[in-house]
mmCIF file of C-alpha atoms in Angstrom:
data_model
loop_
_atom_site.group_PDB
_atom_site.id
_atom_site.type_symbol
_atom_site.label_atom_id
_atom_site.label_comp_id
_atom_site.label_asym_id
_atom_site.label_seq_id
_atom_site.Cartn_x
_atom_site.Cartn_y
_atom_site.Cartn_z
ATOM 1 C CA MET S 30 -17.557 -7.032 -23.333
ATOM 2 C CA SER S 31 -14.318 -6.028 -21.577
ATOM 3 C CA ARG S 32 -13.213 -2.386 -21.692
ATOM 4 C CA VAL S 33 -9.638 -1.088 -22.056
ATOM 5 C CA LEU S 34 -8.213 2.425 -22.085
ATOM 6 C CA ILE S 35 -4.790 2.899 -23.663
ATOM 7 C CA THR S 36 -2.779 6.085 -23.327
ATOM 8 C CA ALA S 37 -0.657 6.999 -26.354
ATOM 9 C CA GLY S 38 -2.870 4.491 -28.114
ATOM 10 C CA ALA S 39 -3.080 6.049 -31.566
ATOM 11 C CA SER S 40 0.361 5.123 -32.890
ATOM 12 C CA GLY S 41 3.389 2.940 -32.287
ATOM 13 C CA VAL S 42 3.203 0.373 -29.490
ATOM 14 C CA GLY S 43 -0.053 1.865 -28.216
ATOM 15 C CA ARG S 44 -1.726 1.453 -31.591
ATOM 16 C CA ALA S 45 -0.512 -2.156 -31.724
ATOM 17 C CA MET S 46 -2.025 -2.691 -28.263
ATOM 18 C CA ALA S 47 -5.340 -1.209 -29.348
ATOM 19 C CA GLU S 48 -5.452 -3.418 -32.422
ATOM 20 C CA ALA S 49 -4.612 -6.517 -30.367
ATOM 21 C CA PHE S 50 -7.342 -5.833 -27.804
ATOM 22 C CA ASP S 51 -9.786 -5.081 -30.611
ATOM 23 C CA ARG S 52 -9.043 -8.441 -32.226
ATOM 24 C CA GLU S 53 -9.808 -10.136 -28.915
ATOM 25 C CA GLY S 54 -13.233 -8.483 -28.777
ATOM 26 C CA TRP S 55 -12.515 -5.742 -26.241
ATOM 27 C CA GLN S 56 -14.053 -2.296 -26.343
ATOM 28 C CA VAL S 57 -11.156 0.063 -26.997
ATOM 29 C CA TRP S 58 -10.659 3.664 -25.917
ATOM 30 C CA VAL S 59 -7.463 5.382 -27.027
ATOM 31 C CA ALA S 60 -6.133 8.653 -25.652
ATOM 32 C CA ASP S 61 -3.302 10.421 -27.417
ATOM 33 C CA VAL S 62 -1.714 13.848 -27.691
ATOM 34 C CA ASP S 63 -1.493 13.421 -31.495
ATOM 35 C CA GLY S 64 -4.809 14.506 -32.953
ATOM 36 C CA ALA S 65 -3.890 13.456 -36.489
ATOM 37 C CA ALA S 66 -3.045 9.936 -35.350
ATOM 38 C CA LEU S 67 -6.338 9.767 -33.457
ATOM 39 C CA ASN S 68 -8.239 10.788 -36.570
ATOM 40 C CA ALA S 69 -6.581 7.937 -38.456
ATOM 41 C CA ALA S 70 -7.596 5.353 -35.845
ATOM 42 C CA PRO S 71 -10.601 3.075 -36.501
ATOM 43 C CA THR S 72 -13.979 4.733 -36.058
ATOM 44 C CA ALA S 73 -15.138 1.876 -33.815
ATOM 45 C CA TRP S 74 -12.709 2.990 -31.112
ATOM 46 C CA ARG S 75 -13.483 5.726 -28.635
ATOM 47 C CA LYS S 76 -10.889 8.472 -28.992
ATOM 48 C CA THR S 77 -9.765 11.397 -26.832
ATOM 49 C CA GLU S 78 -7.011 13.908 -27.465
ATOM 50 C CA LEU S 79 -5.060 14.065 -24.215
ATOM 51 C CA ASP S 80 -1.925 15.441 -22.616
ATOM 52 C CA VAL S 81 -1.222 12.835 -19.930
ATOM 53 C CA THR S 82 0.553 15.409 -17.750
ATOM 54 C CA ASP S 83 -2.579 17.592 -17.487
ATOM 55 C CA GLU S 84 -4.361 16.343 -14.365
ATOM 56 C CA ALA S 85 -7.609 18.195 -15.086
ATOM 57 C CA ALA S 86 -7.752 16.643 -18.549
ATOM 58 C CA VAL S 87 -6.952 13.162 -17.230
ATOM 59 C CA SER S 88 -9.635 13.495 -14.559
ATOM 60 C CA ALA S 89 -12.163 14.612 -17.174
ATOM 61 C CA LEU S 90 -11.293 11.655 -19.399
ATOM 62 C CA PHE S 91 -11.875 9.112 -16.654
ATOM 63 C CA SER S 92 -15.128 10.801 -15.690
ATOM 64 C CA GLU S 93 -16.205 10.412 -19.314
ATOM 65 C CA VAL S 94 -15.123 6.767 -19.308
ATOM 66 C CA SER S 95 -17.181 6.154 -16.172
ATOM 67 C CA ALA S 96 -20.223 7.925 -17.591
ATOM 68 C CA SER S 97 -20.022 6.221 -20.989
ATOM 69 C CA TRP S 98 -18.852 2.755 -20.069
ATOM 70 C CA GLY S 99 -19.847 2.466 -16.432
ATOM 71 C CA GLY S 100 -16.385 1.242 -15.483
ATOM 72 C CA LEU S 101 -13.047 0.060 -16.784
ATOM 73 C CA ASP S 102 -11.569 -3.440 -16.909
ATOM 74 C CA ALA S 103 -8.043 -2.602 -17.992
ATOM 75 C CA LEU S 104 -5.711 0.362 -18.238
ATOM 76 C CA CYS S 105 -2.584 0.380 -20.370
ATOM 77 C CA ALA S 106 -0.547 3.361 -19.191
ATOM 78 C CA ASN S 107 1.636 3.445 -22.255
ATOM 79 C CA ALA S 108 2.413 7.126 -22.835
ATOM 80 C CA GLY S 109 6.087 7.939 -23.028
ATOM 81 C CA ILE S 110 8.671 10.093 -24.757
ATOM 82 C CA ALA S 111 12.317 9.349 -25.448
ATOM 83 C CA GLY S 112 13.651 12.542 -23.922
ATOM 84 C CA PRO S 113 17.105 13.976 -24.610
ATOM 85 C CA THR S 114 20.159 11.986 -25.622
ATOM 86 C CA ALA S 115 23.184 13.702 -24.105
ATOM 87 C CA ALA S 116 25.856 13.487 -21.442
ATOM 88 C CA ILE S 117 24.448 14.194 -17.984
ATOM 89 C CA GLU S 118 26.199 17.573 -17.715
ATOM 90 C CA GLU S 119 24.600 18.705 -20.983
ATOM 91 C CA ILE S 120 20.982 17.850 -20.102
ATOM 92 C CA LYS S 121 18.803 20.860 -19.431
ATOM 93 C CA LEU S 122 16.555 20.703 -16.381
ATOM 94 C CA GLN S 123 13.462 21.507 -18.427
ATOM 95 C CA ASP S 124 14.209 18.585 -20.764
ATOM 96 C CA TRP S 125 14.641 16.283 -17.758
ATOM 97 C CA GLN S 126 11.361 17.488 -16.272
ATOM 98 C CA ALA S 127 9.446 17.082 -19.541
ATOM 99 C CA CYS S 128 10.651 13.484 -19.950
ATOM 100 C CA VAL S 129 9.851 12.531 -16.370
ATOM 101 C CA ALA S 130 6.458 14.257 -16.557
ATOM 102 C CA VAL S 131 5.214 12.159 -19.478
ATOM 103 C CA ASN S 132 6.815 8.837 -18.567
ATOM 104 C CA LEU S 133 6.267 8.843 -14.806
ATOM 105 C CA GLU S 134 3.653 11.427 -13.905
ATOM 106 C CA GLY S 135 1.514 10.366 -16.870
ATOM 107 C CA ALA S 136 1.410 6.800 -15.562
ATOM 108 C CA PHE S 137 0.714 8.031 -12.027
ATOM 109 C CA LEU S 138 -2.225 10.192 -13.114
ATOM 110 C CA ALA S 139 -3.762 7.443 -15.235
ATOM 111 C CA ALA S 140 -3.534 4.975 -12.344
ATOM 112 C CA LYS S 141 -4.844 7.555 -9.879
ATOM 113 C CA TYR S 142 -8.084 7.980 -11.791
ATOM 114 C CA ALA S 143 -8.491 4.379 -12.945
ATOM 115 C CA ALA S 144 -8.066 2.926 -9.450
ATOM 116 C CA PRO S 145 -11.390 4.104 -7.938
ATOM 117 C CA MET S 146 -13.419 2.492 -10.734
ATOM 118 C CA MET S 147 -11.514 -0.768 -10.474
ATOM 119 C CA LYS S 148 -11.658 -0.853 -6.666
ATOM 120 C CA ALA S 149 -15.415 -0.300 -6.790
ATOM 121 C CA ALA S 150 -15.783 -3.165 -9.264
ATOM 122 C CA GLY S 151 -13.498 -5.471 -7.289
ATOM 123 C CA THR S 152 -11.507 -6.338 -10.397
ATOM 124 C CA GLY S 153 -9.225 -4.810 -12.979
ATOM 125 C CA ALA S 154 -5.789 -4.904 -14.572
ATOM 126 C CA ILE S 155 -3.226 -2.161 -14.991
ATOM 127 C CA VAL S 156 -0.303 -2.528 -17.358
ATOM 128 C CA VAL S 157 2.410 0.124 -17.343
ATOM 129 C CA THR S 158 4.927 0.371 -20.167
ATOM 130 C CA SER S 159 8.473 0.742 -18.885
ATOM 131 C CA SER S 160 11.580 -0.239 -20.875
ATOM 132 C CA THR S 161 14.719 -2.293 -20.601
ATOM 133 C CA ALA S 162 16.200 1.127 -19.786
ATOM 134 C CA GLY S 163 14.233 0.775 -16.555
ATOM 135 C CA GLN S 164 16.104 -2.425 -15.747
ATOM 136 C CA TYR S 165 19.657 -1.659 -16.835
ATOM 137 C CA GLY S 166 19.981 2.059 -17.522
ATOM 138 C CA TYR S 167 21.574 3.444 -20.681
ATOM 139 C CA PRO S 168 24.394 5.938 -21.183
ATOM 140 C CA TYR S 169 23.237 9.351 -22.451
ATOM 141 C CA ARG S 170 19.600 8.561 -21.569
ATOM 142 C CA ALA S 171 19.471 9.595 -17.902
ATOM 143 C CA PRO S 172 15.978 11.184 -17.778
ATOM 144 C CA TYR S 173 14.362 8.326 -19.676
ATOM 145 C CA ALA S 174 16.092 5.588 -17.696
ATOM 146 C CA ALA S 175 15.304 7.283 -14.378
ATOM 147 C CA ALA S 176 11.619 7.637 -15.243
ATOM 148 C CA LYS S 177 11.355 4.081 -16.512
ATOM 149 C CA TRP S 178 12.966 2.731 -13.322
ATOM 150 C CA ALA S 179 10.504 4.808 -11.327
ATOM 151 C CA VAL S 180 7.394 3.412 -13.030
ATOM 152 C CA ILE S 181 8.464 -0.066 -11.966
ATOM 153 C CA GLY S 182 8.396 1.034 -8.328
ATOM 154 C CA LEU S 183 5.069 2.745 -8.919
ATOM 155 C CA THR S 184 3.537 -0.367 -10.441
ATOM 156 C CA LYS S 185 4.792 -2.742 -7.747
ATOM 157 C CA THR S 186 3.263 -0.382 -5.192
ATOM 158 C CA LEU S 187 -0.020 -0.383 -7.109
ATOM 159 C CA ALA S 188 0.007 -4.191 -7.078
ATOM 160 C CA MET S 189 0.357 -4.172 -3.284
ATOM 161 C CA GLU S 190 -2.134 -1.386 -2.666
ATOM 162 C CA LEU S 191 -4.838 -2.526 -5.088
ATOM 163 C CA GLY S 192 -4.414 -6.290 -4.749
ATOM 164 C CA PRO S 193 -6.846 -6.532 -1.796
ATOM 165 C CA PHE S 194 -9.491 -5.042 -4.086
ATOM 166 C CA GLY S 195 -8.936 -7.648 -6.802
ATOM 167 C CA VAL S 196 -6.913 -5.324 -9.035
ATOM 168 C CA ARG S 197 -3.656 -6.490 -10.628
ATOM 169 C CA ALA S 198 -0.763 -4.330 -11.856
ATOM 170 C CA ASN S 199 2.200 -5.348 -13.990
ATOM 171 C CA VAL S 200 5.012 -3.788 -15.989
ATOM 172 C CA ILE S 201 6.130 -4.556 -19.517
ATOM 173 C CA CYS S 202 9.719 -3.642 -20.392
ATOM 174 C CA PRO S 203 10.100 -3.566 -24.167
ATOM 175 C CA GLY S 204 13.505 -3.648 -25.734
ATOM 176 C CA ALA S 205 14.295 -1.502 -28.766
ATOM 177 C CA VAL S 206 11.066 -1.339 -30.768
ATOM 178 C CA GLU S 207 11.112 -0.881 -34.532
ATOM 179 C CA GLY S 208 9.454 2.368 -35.560
ATOM 180 C CA PRO S 209 9.742 6.136 -36.010
ATOM 181 C CA ARG S 210 10.393 6.927 -32.351
ATOM 182 C CA MET S 211 13.311 4.498 -32.207
ATOM 183 C CA GLU S 212 14.717 5.975 -35.404
ATOM 184 C CA GLY S 213 14.934 9.308 -33.601
ATOM 185 C CA VAL S 214 16.722 7.645 -30.688
ATOM 186 C CA LEU S 215 19.180 5.986 -33.065
ATOM 187 C CA ALA S 216 19.966 9.275 -34.789
ATOM 188 C CA ARG S 217 20.511 11.164 -31.543
ATOM 189 C CA GLU S 218 22.578 8.391 -29.983
ATOM 190 C CA ALA S 219 24.731 8.125 -33.089
ATOM 191 C CA ALA S 220 25.453 11.835 -32.861
ATOM 192 C CA ALA S 221 26.219 11.638 -29.136
ATOM 193 C CA LYS S 222 28.582 8.673 -29.550
ATOM 194 C CA GLY S 223 30.203 9.657 -32.818
ATOM 195 C CA MET S 224 28.809 6.595 -34.581
ATOM 196 C CA THR S 225 26.566 5.924 -37.574
ATOM 197 C CA ARG S 226 22.898 5.117 -37.238
ATOM 198 C CA ASP S 227 23.531 1.573 -38.519
ATOM 199 C CA GLN S 228 26.292 0.984 -35.971
ATOM 200 C CA VAL S 229 23.967 1.972 -33.144
ATOM 201 C CA TYR S 230 21.179 -0.182 -34.581
ATOM 202 C CA GLU S 231 23.439 -3.220 -34.792
ATOM 203 C CA GLY S 232 24.653 -2.537 -31.268
ATOM 204 C CA TYR S 233 21.116 -2.639 -29.881
ATOM 205 C CA ALA S 234 20.298 -5.787 -31.837
ATOM 206 C CA SER S 235 23.522 -7.602 -30.971
ATOM 207 C CA GLY S 236 22.990 -6.830 -27.297
ATOM 208 C CA THR S 237 20.090 -9.291 -27.224
ATOM 209 C CA ALA S 238 20.263 -13.072 -27.210
ATOM 210 C CA LEU S 239 17.853 -13.244 -30.158
ATOM 211 C CA GLY S 240 19.797 -10.587 -32.053
ATOM 212 C CA ARG S 241 16.875 -8.494 -33.192
ATOM 213 C CA PHE S 242 14.598 -5.571 -32.449
ATOM 214 C CA VAL S 243 11.113 -5.929 -30.986
ATOM 215 C CA GLU S 244 7.938 -5.204 -32.955
ATOM 216 C CA GLY S 245 4.908 -3.441 -31.535
ATOM 217 C CA ARG S 246 2.817 -6.580 -31.796
ATOM 218 C CA ASP S 247 5.173 -8.424 -29.455
ATOM 219 C CA VAL S 248 4.492 -5.910 -26.697
ATOM 220 C CA ALA S 249 0.790 -5.757 -27.536
ATOM 221 C CA ASP S 250 0.303 -9.511 -27.221
ATOM 222 C CA MET S 251 1.888 -9.433 -23.768
ATOM 223 C CA ALA S 252 -0.417 -6.596 -22.713
ATOM 224 C CA VAL S 253 -3.493 -8.541 -23.797
ATOM 225 C CA PHE S 254 -2.301 -11.605 -21.902
ATOM 226 C CA LEU S 255 -1.633 -9.639 -18.714
ATOM 227 C CA CYS S 256 -5.135 -8.153 -18.851
ATOM 228 C CA SER S 257 -6.788 -11.515 -19.479
ATOM 229 C CA GLU S 258 -8.175 -14.175 -17.183
ATOM 230 C CA LYS S 259 -5.188 -16.337 -18.123
ATOM 231 C CA ALA S 260 -3.035 -14.001 -16.030
ATOM 232 C CA ARG S 261 -5.458 -13.812 -13.098
ATOM 233 C CA LEU S 262 -2.707 -14.495 -10.546
ATOM 234 C CA VAL S 263 0.020 -12.493 -12.251
ATOM 235 C CA SER S 264 0.585 -9.202 -10.428
ATOM 236 C CA GLY S 265 3.504 -7.048 -9.381
ATOM 237 C CA GLN S 266 5.663 -8.517 -12.128
ATOM 238 C CA VAL S 267 8.200 -6.886 -14.437
ATOM 239 C CA ILE S 268 8.178 -8.702 -17.758
ATOM 240 C CA ALA S 269 10.740 -7.918 -20.435
ATOM 241 C CA VAL S 270 9.749 -8.290 -24.077
ATOM 242 C CA ASP S 271 13.208 -7.733 -25.491
ATOM 243 C CA GLY S 272 14.712 -10.892 -26.944
ATOM 244 C CA PHE S 273 16.669 -11.141 -23.652
ATOM 245 C CA THR S 274 19.055 -8.242 -23.166
ATOM 246 C CA VAL S 275 22.503 -9.664 -22.445
ATOM 247 C CA ASN S 276 24.408 -6.393 -22.897
ATOM 248 C CA PRO S 277 22.482 -3.103 -22.705
ATOM 249 C CA ASP S 278 25.294 -1.055 -24.268
ATOM 250 C CA PRO S 279 27.442 -3.293 -26.477
ATOM 251 C CA THR S 280 30.583 -1.936 -28.110
ATOM 252 C CA VAL S 281 30.224 -1.937 -31.859
#
């Protein structure tokens, strides 16, 4: 049975990923900073409370994975936070650093400790969650956009470095995903732009060719595909699941 570890896997997109892999018969291990969300996850899943920016904790988790499972077939480095919504001159350095730490350094640390197991096995798949913000950028979201651009470079490098060992690495760039985290983004962006929440929502939706938000299951299904044998020659790719963004910041 294939084995997958998902960071930020207890809620939102990560939870949808875990459920999708579970349905396909994978063994699932979710790591999340939210202990309450972990407690609510299915008992069949392995669960670890984790701050992805804590290297000692990440190292300990992967040591436990190795000891318990004997290896790892797939990693979904999904942990991320929205960060501040503000004009660049109003962003505090500590808020910038916190956003970059989770979104970029969290992915780096997960890959750092997954890679040795996968290289030893001669196979494996890494999927990193970026964002359409990592392809276009967004006004008032500088830390988030910068970190999400950076994980694309990280993942392409992983694909080059680990490819000779049979390990693949790809990026998923979700568009605006329905859910509590996006509601926070909408509220903060509305305040920053002097708009209503509904105006911002419609702006995001109308900026896509399909005219709608993404659901967690859309991203999850792509993650399962990229970790499957069906994608055995897919590596180093940046795949948007966004309804095709035609205008990243439409005027409403």
